[in-house]
Amino acid sequence: MNAVKYCKILIVFLLMLTASHAVEATHIRAGEITIRRNNCNNLTFEITFTGYRDTGSTINFGDGFMDFGDGSDALLISGDLFTSTDVGNGIERNVVTITHTFPAQGLYTIGYRELNRNAGTLNIDNSVETPFYTESQIVIDAFIGCNQSPELLIPPVDEGCIQVAFFHNPGAFDPDGDSLSYEFTTPKQDRGVEVVNYKPLDDASLYPTGFETGSEDGDTATFTINSTTGDVKWDAPGAEGQYNIAFKIIEWRFRGSQWRQIGYVTRDMQILIEDCNNERPDLEIPEDICVEAGTIINEIVSGIDPDNDQIKI
């Protein structure tokens, strides 16, 4: 009898541990890796992972692994190395920068992996138990010249309303002046391993519960990225909730009479859709102009909001 009771108590205790793990192991919303080369005369780079955390979780960033793609051991990144900033709306930005010297010229894919994504992502099965992984790539080649990754100015957690077209642009620029292109990819949970049963937002057949119910104008819903400008457009979300997508910002440089791909940054981002009543502001902008580099442009951009909300340009 005592043995039976002991077994029952042990089983309950194990179930409690499992439930506790499922509740707490949830925090990562989005992130990306950027790469900076401070001295073109050596092979040392500053590698920065910027991650965004769900502040509704008690778990902070840390104990993830950065893999430099050069055969060296992956580096364990402890939580005390991160700098955290609360950006509001249940979102915290966490940044860590690691200095690493590569052994030789070559192509390197740098990845960061940590447990786990936050719960409730509608287009990723069991996101709370799904690791977060993102990667960037850099080419080190004397023929190509000094190279570092694009930088992204707009945060990778964005908001929208159901039945209203959603727009996002990463605000990418290249410090070396390289050309950039953009393409969707599938979010990953490890190097070369996609998340389980990912549902692309451009495939309405995958949404029996009506994630998409049509565009603003009543046409078929669409989800696209402009390969030249990087504009992501979802016209239009059909259900409240959070979604994750991923896309690459690819670097191109003209060398040897041809365009060469010399690296990319992968943005794994989260879109928060609410059932909100809001109309976009109307902007009055000047016509396109063509000027020489260094010319001062002095034009007025104004906006009017139909809901009388404040506008920040």
PDB file of C-alpha atoms in Angstrom:
ATOM      1  CA  MET A   1       0.000   0.000   0.000  1.00  0.00           C
ATOM      2  CA  ASN A   2       2.771   2.421   0.927  1.00  0.00           C
ATOM      3  CA  ALA A   3       4.583   1.582  -2.304  1.00  0.00           C
ATOM      4  CA  VAL A   4       1.438   2.376  -4.309  1.00  0.00           C
ATOM      5  CA  LYS A   5       1.019   5.713  -2.554  1.00  0.00           C
ATOM      6  CA  TYR A   6       4.695   6.526  -3.168  1.00  0.00           C
ATOM      7  CA  CYS A   7       4.323   5.818  -6.882  1.00  0.00           C
ATOM      8  CA  LYS A   8       1.248   8.036  -7.069  1.00  0.00           C
ATOM      9  CA  ILE A   9       3.034  10.873  -5.297  1.00  0.00           C
ATOM     10  CA  LEU A  10       6.071  10.509  -7.572  1.00  0.00           C
ATOM     11  CA  ILE A  11       3.896  10.592 -10.694  1.00  0.00           C
ATOM     12  CA  VAL A  12       2.081  13.727  -9.511  1.00  0.00           C
ATOM     13  CA  PHE A  13       5.413  15.393  -8.696  1.00  0.00           C
ATOM     14  CA  LEU A  14       6.784  14.624 -12.159  1.00  0.00           C
ATOM     15  CA  LEU A  15       3.639  15.998 -13.769  1.00  0.00           C
ATOM     16  CA  MET A  16       4.013  19.187 -11.755  1.00  0.00           C
ATOM     17  CA  LEU A  17       7.604  19.550 -12.932  1.00  0.00           C
ATOM     18  CA  THR A  18       6.516  19.071 -16.539  1.00  0.00           C
ATOM     19  CA  ALA A  19       3.706  21.611 -16.215  1.00  0.00           C
ATOM     20  CA  SER A  20       6.022  24.116 -14.547  1.00  0.00           C
ATOM     21  CA  HIS A  21       8.528  23.736 -17.399  1.00  0.00           C
ATOM     22  CA  ALA A  22       5.819  24.297 -20.000  1.00  0.00           C
ATOM     23  CA  VAL A  23       4.605  27.483 -18.279  1.00  0.00           C
ATOM     24  CA  GLU A  24       8.005  29.068 -17.660  1.00  0.00           C
ATOM     25  CA  ALA A  25       9.980  28.042 -20.754  1.00  0.00           C
ATOM     26  CA  THR A  26       8.440  30.688 -22.957  1.00  0.00           C
ATOM     27  CA  HIS A  27       9.795  34.111 -23.746  1.00  0.00           C
ATOM     28  CA  ILE A  28      11.338  34.733 -27.174  1.00  0.00           C
ATOM     29  CA  ARG A  29       9.301  36.771 -29.647  1.00  0.00           C
ATOM     30  CA  ALA A  30      11.822  37.747 -32.334  1.00  0.00           C
ATOM     31  CA  GLY A  31      15.467  38.375 -33.148  1.00  0.00           C
ATOM     32  CA  GLU A  32      18.329  38.758 -35.621  1.00  0.00           C
ATOM     33  CA  ILE A  33      22.128  38.755 -35.850  1.00  0.00           C
ATOM     34  CA  THR A  34      24.177  41.614 -37.284  1.00  0.00           C
ATOM     35  CA  ILE A  35      27.910  41.534 -37.997  1.00  0.00           C
ATOM     36  CA  ARG A  36      30.364  44.436 -37.878  1.00  0.00           C
ATOM     37  CA  ARG A  37      34.021  44.540 -38.939  1.00  0.00           C
ATOM     38  CA  ASN A  38      35.919  47.321 -37.214  1.00  0.00           C
ATOM     39  CA  ASN A  39      39.294  46.705 -38.851  1.00  0.00           C
ATOM     40  CA  CYS A  40      39.588  45.464 -42.421  1.00  0.00           C
ATOM     41  CA  ASN A  41      43.186  44.420 -41.823  1.00  0.00           C
ATOM     42  CA  ASN A  42      42.273  41.464 -39.606  1.00  0.00           C
ATOM     43  CA  LEU A  43      39.592  38.774 -39.328  1.00  0.00           C
ATOM     44  CA  THR A  44      38.014  39.976 -36.073  1.00  0.00           C
ATOM     45  CA  PHE A  45      34.295  40.834 -36.086  1.00  0.00           C
ATOM     46  CA  GLU A  46      31.720  42.107 -33.608  1.00  0.00           C
ATOM     47  CA  ILE A  47      28.681  39.814 -33.744  1.00  0.00           C
ATOM     48  CA  THR A  48      25.500  41.196 -32.182  1.00  0.00           C
ATOM     49  CA  PHE A  49      22.374  39.219 -31.392  1.00  0.00           C
ATOM     50  CA  THR A  50      19.313  41.379 -30.735  1.00  0.00           C
ATOM     51  CA  GLY A  51      16.402  39.466 -29.255  1.00  0.00           C
ATOM     52  CA  TYR A  52      12.927  40.488 -28.120  1.00  0.00           C
ATOM     53  CA  ARG A  53      11.318  38.926 -25.054  1.00  0.00           C
ATOM     54  CA  ASP A  54       7.736  38.542 -23.871  1.00  0.00           C
ATOM     55  CA  THR A  55       7.719  40.314 -20.489  1.00  0.00           C
ATOM     56  CA  GLY A  56       4.735  38.196 -19.447  1.00  0.00           C
ATOM     57  CA  SER A  57       7.261  35.409 -18.914  1.00  0.00           C
ATOM     58  CA  THR A  58       9.538  35.052 -15.894  1.00  0.00           C
ATOM     59  CA  ILE A  59      12.325  33.731 -18.121  1.00  0.00           C
ATOM     60  CA  ASN A  60      15.064  36.147 -19.233  1.00  0.00           C
ATOM     61  CA  PHE A  61      17.427  35.795 -22.155  1.00  0.00           C
ATOM     62  CA  GLY A  62      20.508  33.672 -21.565  1.00  0.00           C
ATOM     63  CA  ASP A  63      21.971  30.159 -21.779  1.00  0.00           C
ATOM     64  CA  GLY A  64      21.652  30.190 -25.556  1.00  0.00           C
ATOM     65  CA  PHE A  65      24.425  29.119 -27.913  1.00  0.00           C
ATOM     66  CA  MET A  66      26.142  31.136 -30.640  1.00  0.00           C
ATOM     67  CA  ASP A  67      27.700  29.013 -33.391  1.00  0.00           C
ATOM     68  CA  PHE A  68      30.242  30.869 -35.546  1.00  0.00           C
ATOM     69  CA  GLY A  69      30.170  28.367 -38.409  1.00  0.00           C
ATOM     70  CA  ASP A  70      33.945  27.995 -38.505  1.00  0.00           C
ATOM     71  CA  GLY A  71      34.362  24.671 -36.729  1.00  0.00           C
ATOM     72  CA  SER A  72      34.983  26.216 -33.322  1.00  0.00           C
ATOM     73  CA  ASP A  73      32.865  25.219 -30.329  1.00  0.00           C
ATOM     74  CA  ALA A  74      29.535  26.988 -29.956  1.00  0.00           C
ATOM     75  CA  LEU A  75      29.708  29.688 -27.282  1.00  0.00           C
ATOM     76  CA  LEU A  76      27.323  29.575 -24.310  1.00  0.00           C
ATOM     77  CA  ILE A  77      25.890  33.082 -23.819  1.00  0.00           C
ATOM     78  CA  SER A  78      24.994  33.710 -20.180  1.00  0.00           C
ATOM     79  CA  GLY A  79      22.178  36.047 -19.229  1.00  0.00           C
ATOM     80  CA  ASP A  80      24.434  38.586 -17.505  1.00  0.00           C
ATOM     81  CA  LEU A  81      25.997  39.463 -20.880  1.00  0.00           C
ATOM     82  CA  PHE A  82      22.723  40.865 -22.210  1.00  0.00           C
ATOM     83  CA  THR A  83      21.673  44.502 -21.999  1.00  0.00           C
ATOM     84  CA  SER A  84      17.890  44.793 -21.584  1.00  0.00           C
ATOM     85  CA  THR A  85      15.512  47.632 -22.432  1.00  0.00           C
ATOM     86  CA  ASP A  86      11.748  47.637 -21.863  1.00  0.00           C
ATOM     87  CA  VAL A  87      10.169  49.011 -25.056  1.00  0.00           C
ATOM     88  CA  GLY A  88       6.554  48.768 -23.825  1.00  0.00           C
ATOM     89  CA  ASN A  89       3.523  46.707 -24.765  1.00  0.00           C
ATOM     90  CA  GLY A  90       4.893  43.586 -23.073  1.00  0.00           C
ATOM     91  CA  ILE A  91       8.119  43.646 -25.104  1.00  0.00           C
ATOM     92  CA  GLU A  92      11.737  43.809 -23.946  1.00  0.00           C
ATOM     93  CA  ARG A  93      14.783  44.247 -26.209  1.00  0.00           C
ATOM     94  CA  ASN A  94      17.897  42.257 -25.260  1.00  0.00           C
ATOM     95  CA  VAL A  95      21.280  42.820 -26.896  1.00  0.00           C
ATOM     96  CA  VAL A  96      24.564  40.941 -26.624  1.00  0.00           C
ATOM     97  CA  THR A  97      27.747  41.556 -28.631  1.00  0.00           C
ATOM     98  CA  ILE A  98      30.511  38.957 -28.974  1.00  0.00           C
ATOM     99  CA  THR A  99      33.941  39.578 -30.510  1.00  0.00           C
ATOM    100  CA  HIS A 100      35.168  36.664 -32.600  1.00  0.00           C
ATOM    101  CA  THR A 101      38.201  36.124 -34.841  1.00  0.00           C
ATOM    102  CA  PHE A 102      37.730  33.785 -37.793  1.00  0.00           C
ATOM    103  CA  PRO A 103      40.573  31.419 -38.743  1.00  0.00           C
ATOM    104  CA  ALA A 104      40.731  32.327 -42.448  1.00  0.00           C
ATOM    105  CA  GLN A 105      38.887  33.885 -45.324  1.00  0.00           C
ATOM    106  CA  GLY A 106      35.699  32.108 -46.317  1.00  0.00           C
ATOM    107  CA  LEU A 107      31.918  31.988 -46.060  1.00  0.00           C
ATOM    108  CA  TYR A 108      30.570  31.721 -42.525  1.00  0.00           C
ATOM    109  CA  THR A 109      27.004  31.219 -41.266  1.00  0.00           C
ATOM    110  CA  ILE A 110      26.628  32.449 -37.696  1.00  0.00           C
ATOM    111  CA  GLY A 111      23.629  31.177 -35.738  1.00  0.00           C
ATOM    112  CA  TYR A 112      22.055  31.785 -32.332  1.00  0.00           C
ATOM    113  CA  ARG A 113      19.790  29.189 -30.657  1.00  0.00           C
ATOM    114  CA  GLU A 114      17.936  29.431 -27.357  1.00  0.00           C
ATOM    115  CA  LEU A 115      14.972  27.783 -25.629  1.00  0.00           C
ATOM    116  CA  ASN A 116      12.093  28.730 -26.253  1.00  0.00           C
ATOM    117  CA  ARG A 117       9.678  30.824 -28.280  1.00  0.00           C
ATOM    118  CA  ASN A 118       6.760  32.392 -26.428  1.00  0.00           C
ATOM    119  CA  ALA A 119       3.447  30.570 -26.278  1.00  0.00           C
ATOM    120  CA  GLY A 120       0.429  31.057 -28.493  1.00  0.00           C
ATOM    121  CA  THR A 121       1.924  31.651 -31.946  1.00  0.00           C
ATOM    122  CA  LEU A 122      -0.914  30.651 -34.249  1.00  0.00           C
ATOM    123  CA  ASN A 123       1.116  29.563 -37.275  1.00  0.00           C
ATOM    124  CA  ILE A 124       3.758  27.486 -35.411  1.00  0.00           C
ATOM    125  CA  ASP A 125       2.682  24.264 -33.698  1.00  0.00           C
ATOM    126  CA  ASN A 126       3.430  24.238 -29.958  1.00  0.00           C
ATOM    127  CA  SER A 127       5.568  27.383 -30.097  1.00  0.00           C
ATOM    128  CA  VAL A 128       6.094  27.326 -26.312  1.00  0.00           C
ATOM    129  CA  GLU A 129       8.204  24.169 -26.686  1.00  0.00           C
ATOM    130  CA  THR A 130       9.896  25.253 -29.932  1.00  0.00           C
ATOM    131  CA  PRO A 131      13.484  26.590 -29.756  1.00  0.00           C
ATOM    132  CA  PHE A 132      14.289  29.932 -31.334  1.00  0.00           C
ATOM    133  CA  TYR A 133      17.040  30.009 -33.953  1.00  0.00           C
ATOM    134  CA  THR A 134      18.178  32.679 -36.353  1.00  0.00           C
ATOM    135  CA  GLU A 135      21.288  33.079 -38.486  1.00  0.00           C
ATOM    136  CA  SER A 136      23.281  35.489 -40.600  1.00  0.00           C
ATOM    137  CA  GLN A 137      25.985  34.901 -43.173  1.00  0.00           C
ATOM    138  CA  ILE A 138      29.153  36.795 -44.036  1.00  0.00           C
ATOM    139  CA  VAL A 139      31.717  36.401 -46.817  1.00  0.00           C
ATOM    140  CA  ILE A 140      35.336  37.228 -45.930  1.00  0.00           C
ATOM    141  CA  ASP A 141      37.259  37.558 -49.188  1.00  0.00           C
ATOM    142  CA  ALA A 142      40.054  39.964 -50.157  1.00  0.00           C
ATOM    143  CA  PHE A 143      38.712  40.029 -53.725  1.00  0.00           C
ATOM    144  CA  ILE A 144      35.278  41.113 -52.455  1.00  0.00           C
ATOM    145  CA  GLY A 145      36.773  43.670 -50.081  1.00  0.00           C
ATOM    146  CA  CYS A 146      35.851  44.702 -46.554  1.00  0.00           C
ATOM    147  CA  ASN A 147      32.382  43.481 -45.677  1.00  0.00           C
ATOM    148  CA  GLN A 148      29.875  43.669 -42.839  1.00  0.00           C
ATOM    149  CA  SER A 149      26.190  42.870 -42.597  1.00  0.00           C
ATOM    150  CA  PRO A 150      23.201  45.165 -43.166  1.00  0.00           C
ATOM    151  CA  GLU A 151      21.812  46.918 -40.105  1.00  0.00           C
ATOM    152  CA  LEU A 152      18.079  47.017 -39.325  1.00  0.00           C
ATOM    153  CA  LEU A 153      16.557  50.139 -37.779  1.00  0.00           C
ATOM    154  CA  ILE A 154      12.927  49.053 -37.232  1.00  0.00           C
ATOM    155  CA  PRO A 155      12.180  46.536 -34.417  1.00  0.00           C
ATOM    156  CA  PRO A 156      10.980  43.031 -35.430  1.00  0.00           C
ATOM    157  CA  VAL A 157       7.792  43.058 -33.336  1.00  0.00           C
ATOM    158  CA  ASP A 158       4.995  44.882 -35.114  1.00  0.00           C
ATOM    159  CA  GLU A 159       1.241  45.347 -34.716  1.00  0.00           C
ATOM    160  CA  GLY A 160      -1.814  45.345 -36.951  1.00  0.00           C
ATOM    161  CA  CYS A 161      -5.605  45.081 -36.963  1.00  0.00           C
ATOM    162  CA  ILE A 162      -7.885  42.387 -38.376  1.00  0.00           C
ATOM    163  CA  GLN A 163      -9.363  43.177 -41.788  1.00  0.00           C
ATOM    164  CA  VAL A 164      -6.844  46.021 -42.274  1.00  0.00           C
ATOM    165  CA  ALA A 165      -3.754  45.691 -44.475  1.00  0.00           C
ATOM    166  CA  PHE A 166      -0.582  45.249 -42.410  1.00  0.00           C
ATOM    167  CA  PHE A 167       2.762  46.719 -43.521  1.00  0.00           C
ATOM    168  CA  HIS A 168       6.280  46.246 -42.149  1.00  0.00           C
ATOM    169  CA  ASN A 169       9.689  47.357 -43.363  1.00  0.00           C
ATOM    170  CA  PRO A 170      12.880  46.443 -41.451  1.00  0.00           C
ATOM    171  CA  GLY A 171      14.517  49.783 -42.222  1.00  0.00           C
ATOM    172  CA  ALA A 172      17.607  48.013 -43.538  1.00  0.00           C
ATOM    173  CA  PHE A 173      20.691  49.822 -44.780  1.00  0.00           C
ATOM    174  CA  ASP A 174      24.156  48.558 -45.626  1.00  0.00           C
ATOM    175  CA  PRO A 175      27.107  50.384 -44.049  1.00  0.00           C
ATOM    176  CA  ASP A 176      29.314  49.375 -47.006  1.00  0.00           C
ATOM    177  CA  GLY A 177      26.852  50.659 -49.591  1.00  0.00           C
ATOM    178  CA  ASP A 178      26.035  47.171 -50.925  1.00  0.00           C
ATOM    179  CA  SER A 179      22.760  46.466 -52.695  1.00  0.00           C
ATOM    180  CA  LEU A 180      20.059  44.614 -50.770  1.00  0.00           C
ATOM    181  CA  SER A 181      17.285  42.235 -51.763  1.00  0.00           C
ATOM    182  CA  TYR A 182      14.614  40.502 -49.689  1.00  0.00           C
ATOM    183  CA  GLU A 183      12.953  37.083 -49.661  1.00  0.00           C
ATOM    184  CA  PHE A 184      10.800  35.021 -47.307  1.00  0.00           C
ATOM    185  CA  THR A 185      12.210  31.990 -45.531  1.00  0.00           C
ATOM    186  CA  THR A 186      10.798  29.551 -42.970  1.00  0.00           C
ATOM    187  CA  PRO A 187      11.464  30.180 -39.251  1.00  0.00           C
ATOM    188  CA  LYS A 188      13.922  27.667 -37.789  1.00  0.00           C
ATOM    189  CA  GLN A 189      14.483  25.903 -34.474  1.00  0.00           C
ATOM    190  CA  ASP A 190      18.109  24.925 -35.201  1.00  0.00           C
ATOM    191  CA  ARG A 191      20.683  25.108 -37.953  1.00  0.00           C
ATOM    192  CA  GLY A 192      19.056  23.501 -40.995  1.00  0.00           C
ATOM    193  CA  VAL A 193      15.938  22.543 -38.989  1.00  0.00           C
ATOM    194  CA  GLU A 194      12.640  24.344 -39.641  1.00  0.00           C
ATOM    195  CA  VAL A 195       9.969  24.773 -36.976  1.00  0.00           C
ATOM    196  CA  VAL A 196       7.352  22.021 -36.976  1.00  0.00           C
ATOM    197  CA  ASN A 197       4.319  22.435 -39.236  1.00  0.00           C
ATOM    198  CA  TYR A 198       4.909  26.093 -40.080  1.00  0.00           C
ATOM    199  CA  LYS A 199       1.899  27.699 -41.767  1.00  0.00           C
ATOM    200  CA  PRO A 200       2.889  30.419 -44.291  1.00  0.00           C
ATOM    201  CA  LEU A 201       0.537  33.379 -44.142  1.00  0.00           C
ATOM    202  CA  ASP A 202       0.135  33.394 -47.940  1.00  0.00           C
ATOM    203  CA  ASP A 203      -1.552  29.946 -48.001  1.00  0.00           C
ATOM    204  CA  ALA A 204      -5.182  30.419 -47.007  1.00  0.00           C
ATOM    205  CA  SER A 205      -5.892  26.682 -47.373  1.00  0.00           C
ATOM    206  CA  LEU A 206      -3.885  26.090 -44.179  1.00  0.00           C
ATOM    207  CA  TYR A 207      -6.296  28.138 -42.101  1.00  0.00           C
ATOM    208  CA  PRO A 208      -9.544  26.247 -41.504  1.00  0.00           C
ATOM    209  CA  THR A 209     -10.359  28.576 -38.599  1.00  0.00           C
ATOM    210  CA  GLY A 210     -10.172  31.649 -40.802  1.00  0.00           C
ATOM    211  CA  PHE A 211      -6.792  33.253 -40.139  1.00  0.00           C
ATOM    212  CA  GLU A 212      -7.379  34.992 -43.474  1.00  0.00           C
ATOM    213  CA  THR A 213     -10.773  36.121 -44.692  1.00  0.00           C
ATOM    214  CA  GLY A 214      -9.844  38.385 -47.579  1.00  0.00           C
ATOM    215  CA  SER A 215      -8.205  41.716 -48.324  1.00  0.00           C
ATOM    216  CA  GLU A 216      -9.406  45.158 -47.300  1.00  0.00           C
ATOM    217  CA  ASP A 217     -11.189  45.432 -50.649  1.00  0.00           C
ATOM    218  CA  GLY A 218     -12.819  42.006 -50.426  1.00  0.00           C
ATOM    219  CA  ASP A 219     -10.392  40.232 -52.756  1.00  0.00           C
ATOM    220  CA  THR A 220      -8.311  37.147 -51.938  1.00  0.00           C
ATOM    221  CA  ALA A 221      -6.003  37.739 -48.991  1.00  0.00           C
ATOM    222  CA  THR A 222      -2.303  38.084 -49.888  1.00  0.00           C
ATOM    223  CA  PHE A 223       1.009  38.030 -48.015  1.00  0.00           C
ATOM    224  CA  THR A 224       3.986  39.390 -49.957  1.00  0.00           C
ATOM    225  CA  ILE A 225       7.442  40.900 -49.629  1.00  0.00           C
ATOM    226  CA  ASN A 226       8.849  43.389 -52.112  1.00  0.00           C
ATOM    227  CA  SER A 227      12.225  41.971 -53.172  1.00  0.00           C
ATOM    228  CA  THR A 228      13.635  45.460 -53.796  1.00  0.00           C
ATOM    229  CA  THR A 229      12.255  47.618 -50.970  1.00  0.00           C
ATOM    230  CA  GLY A 230      11.705  44.999 -48.269  1.00  0.00           C
ATOM    231  CA  ASP A 231       8.077  46.029 -47.718  1.00  0.00           C
ATOM    232  CA  VAL A 232       6.101  43.179 -46.111  1.00  0.00           C
ATOM    233  CA  LYS A 233       2.363  43.415 -46.819  1.00  0.00           C
ATOM    234  CA  TRP A 234      -0.407  41.259 -45.344  1.00  0.00           C
ATOM    235  CA  ASP A 235      -3.737  42.198 -46.866  1.00  0.00           C
ATOM    236  CA  ALA A 236      -5.411  41.353 -44.592  1.00  0.00           C
ATOM    237  CA  PRO A 237      -5.222  39.459 -41.274  1.00  0.00           C
ATOM    238  CA  GLY A 238      -8.458  37.654 -40.474  1.00  0.00           C
ATOM    239  CA  ALA A 239      -7.982  36.636 -36.845  1.00  0.00           C
ATOM    240  CA  GLU A 240      -6.652  38.104 -33.629  1.00  0.00           C
ATOM    241  CA  GLY A 241      -3.440  36.662 -32.230  1.00  0.00           C
ATOM    242  CA  GLN A 242       0.330  36.482 -32.731  1.00  0.00           C
ATOM    243  CA  TYR A 243       2.137  35.137 -35.780  1.00  0.00           C
ATOM    244  CA  ASN A 244       5.807  34.641 -36.638  1.00  0.00           C
ATOM    245  CA  ILE A 245       7.448  35.019 -40.023  1.00  0.00           C
ATOM    246  CA  ALA A 246      11.046  35.100 -41.239  1.00  0.00           C
ATOM    247  CA  PHE A 247      12.784  36.746 -44.171  1.00  0.00           C
ATOM    248  CA  LYS A 248      16.309  37.333 -45.405  1.00  0.00           C
ATOM    249  CA  ILE A 249      17.987  40.658 -46.178  1.00  0.00           C
ATOM    250  CA  ILE A 250      20.582  39.639 -48.774  1.00  0.00           C
ATOM    251  CA  GLU A 251      23.750  41.603 -49.628  1.00  0.00           C
ATOM    252  CA  TRP A 252      24.993  41.960 -53.202  1.00  0.00           C
ATOM    253  CA  ARG A 253      28.217  43.518 -54.499  1.00  0.00           C
ATOM    254  CA  PHE A 254      29.383  44.002 -58.088  1.00  0.00           C
ATOM    255  CA  ARG A 255      32.769  42.344 -58.576  1.00  0.00           C
ATOM    256  CA  GLY A 256      34.422  40.755 -61.581  1.00  0.00           C
ATOM    257  CA  SER A 257      31.718  41.918 -64.033  1.00  0.00           C
ATOM    258  CA  GLN A 258      28.908  40.257 -62.054  1.00  0.00           C
ATOM    259  CA  TRP A 259      26.749  40.665 -58.961  1.00  0.00           C
ATOM    260  CA  ARG A 260      27.898  38.422 -56.120  1.00  0.00           C
ATOM    261  CA  GLN A 261      25.926  37.460 -53.029  1.00  0.00           C
ATOM    262  CA  ILE A 262      28.155  38.260 -50.075  1.00  0.00           C
ATOM    263  CA  GLY A 263      25.959  37.552 -47.071  1.00  0.00           C
ATOM    264  CA  TYR A 264      22.547  37.935 -45.471  1.00  0.00           C
ATOM    265  CA  VAL A 265      20.720  38.690 -42.235  1.00  0.00           C
ATOM    266  CA  THR A 266      17.675  36.615 -41.272  1.00  0.00           C
ATOM    267  CA  ARG A 267      14.924  38.449 -39.394  1.00  0.00           C
ATOM    268  CA  ASP A 268      12.587  36.179 -37.417  1.00  0.00           C
ATOM    269  CA  MET A 269       9.806  38.546 -36.392  1.00  0.00           C
ATOM    270  CA  GLN A 270       6.456  38.525 -34.629  1.00  0.00           C
ATOM    271  CA  ILE A 271       3.235  40.165 -35.808  1.00  0.00           C
ATOM    272  CA  LEU A 272       0.608  41.017 -33.181  1.00  0.00           C
ATOM    273  CA  ILE A 273      -2.897  41.297 -34.648  1.00  0.00           C
ATOM    274  CA  GLU A 274      -5.727  42.807 -32.606  1.00  0.00           C
ATOM    275  CA  ASP A 275      -9.430  43.349 -33.151  1.00  0.00           C
ATOM    276  CA  CYS A 276      -9.072  47.103 -33.236  1.00  0.00           C
ATOM    277  CA  ASN A 277     -10.959  49.949 -34.838  1.00  0.00           C
ATOM    278  CA  ASN A 278      -8.315  52.120 -36.398  1.00  0.00           C
ATOM    279  CA  GLU A 279      -7.682  53.858 -39.698  1.00  0.00           C
ATOM    280  CA  ARG A 280      -4.250  54.695 -41.048  1.00  0.00           C
ATOM    281  CA  PRO A 281      -3.222  58.365 -41.268  1.00  0.00           C
ATOM    282  CA  ASP A 282      -3.151  60.075 -44.645  1.00  0.00           C
ATOM    283  CA  LEU A 283       0.295  61.407 -45.534  1.00  0.00           C
ATOM    284  CA  GLU A 284       1.054  64.294 -47.855  1.00  0.00           C
ATOM    285  CA  ILE A 285       4.540  63.806 -49.266  1.00  0.00           C
ATOM    286  CA  PRO A 286       6.537  65.650 -51.948  1.00  0.00           C
ATOM    287  CA  GLU A 287       6.897  64.232 -55.434  1.00  0.00           C
ATOM    288  CA  ASP A 288       9.943  62.101 -56.270  1.00  0.00           C
ATOM    289  CA  ILE A 289      13.018  64.166 -57.025  1.00  0.00           C
ATOM    290  CA  CYS A 290      16.500  63.403 -58.357  1.00  0.00           C
ATOM    291  CA  VAL A 291      19.516  65.156 -56.853  1.00  0.00           C
ATOM    292  CA  GLU A 292      23.268  64.754 -56.705  1.00  0.00           C
ATOM    293  CA  ALA A 293      24.813  63.212 -53.588  1.00  0.00           C
ATOM    294  CA  GLY A 294      25.455  65.834 -50.914  1.00  0.00           C
ATOM    295  CA  THR A 295      22.569  68.084 -51.991  1.00  0.00           C
ATOM    296  CA  ILE A 296      20.397  69.392 -49.133  1.00  0.00           C
ATOM    297  CA  ILE A 297      16.705  68.495 -49.505  1.00  0.00           C
ATOM    298  CA  ASN A 298      14.202  70.680 -47.650  1.00  0.00           C
ATOM    299  CA  GLU A 299      10.645  69.412 -48.051  1.00  0.00           C
ATOM    300  CA  ILE A 300       7.553  69.154 -45.816  1.00  0.00           C
ATOM    301  CA  VAL A 301       5.829  65.868 -44.980  1.00  0.00           C
ATOM    302  CA  SER A 302       2.488  66.216 -43.179  1.00  0.00           C
ATOM    303  CA  GLY A 303      -0.130  63.784 -41.933  1.00  0.00           C
ATOM    304  CA  ILE A 304      -3.782  63.775 -40.899  1.00  0.00           C
ATOM    305  CA  ASP A 305      -5.313  60.952 -38.841  1.00  0.00           C
ATOM    306  CA  PRO A 306      -9.003  60.119 -39.480  1.00  0.00           C
ATOM    307  CA  ASP A 307      -9.385  59.004 -35.821  1.00  0.00           C
ATOM    308  CA  ASN A 308      -7.751  62.202 -34.538  1.00  0.00           C
ATOM    309  CA  ASP A 309      -4.900  60.170 -33.016  1.00  0.00           C
ATOM    310  CA  GLN A 310      -1.466  61.718 -32.621  1.00  0.00           C
ATOM    311  CA  ILE A 311       0.933  61.133 -35.504  1.00  0.00           C
ATOM    312  CA  LYS A 312       4.684  60.609 -35.266  1.00  0.00           C
ATOM    313  CA  ILE A 313       6.594  60.882 -38.544  1.00  0.00           C
TER     314      ILE A 313
END
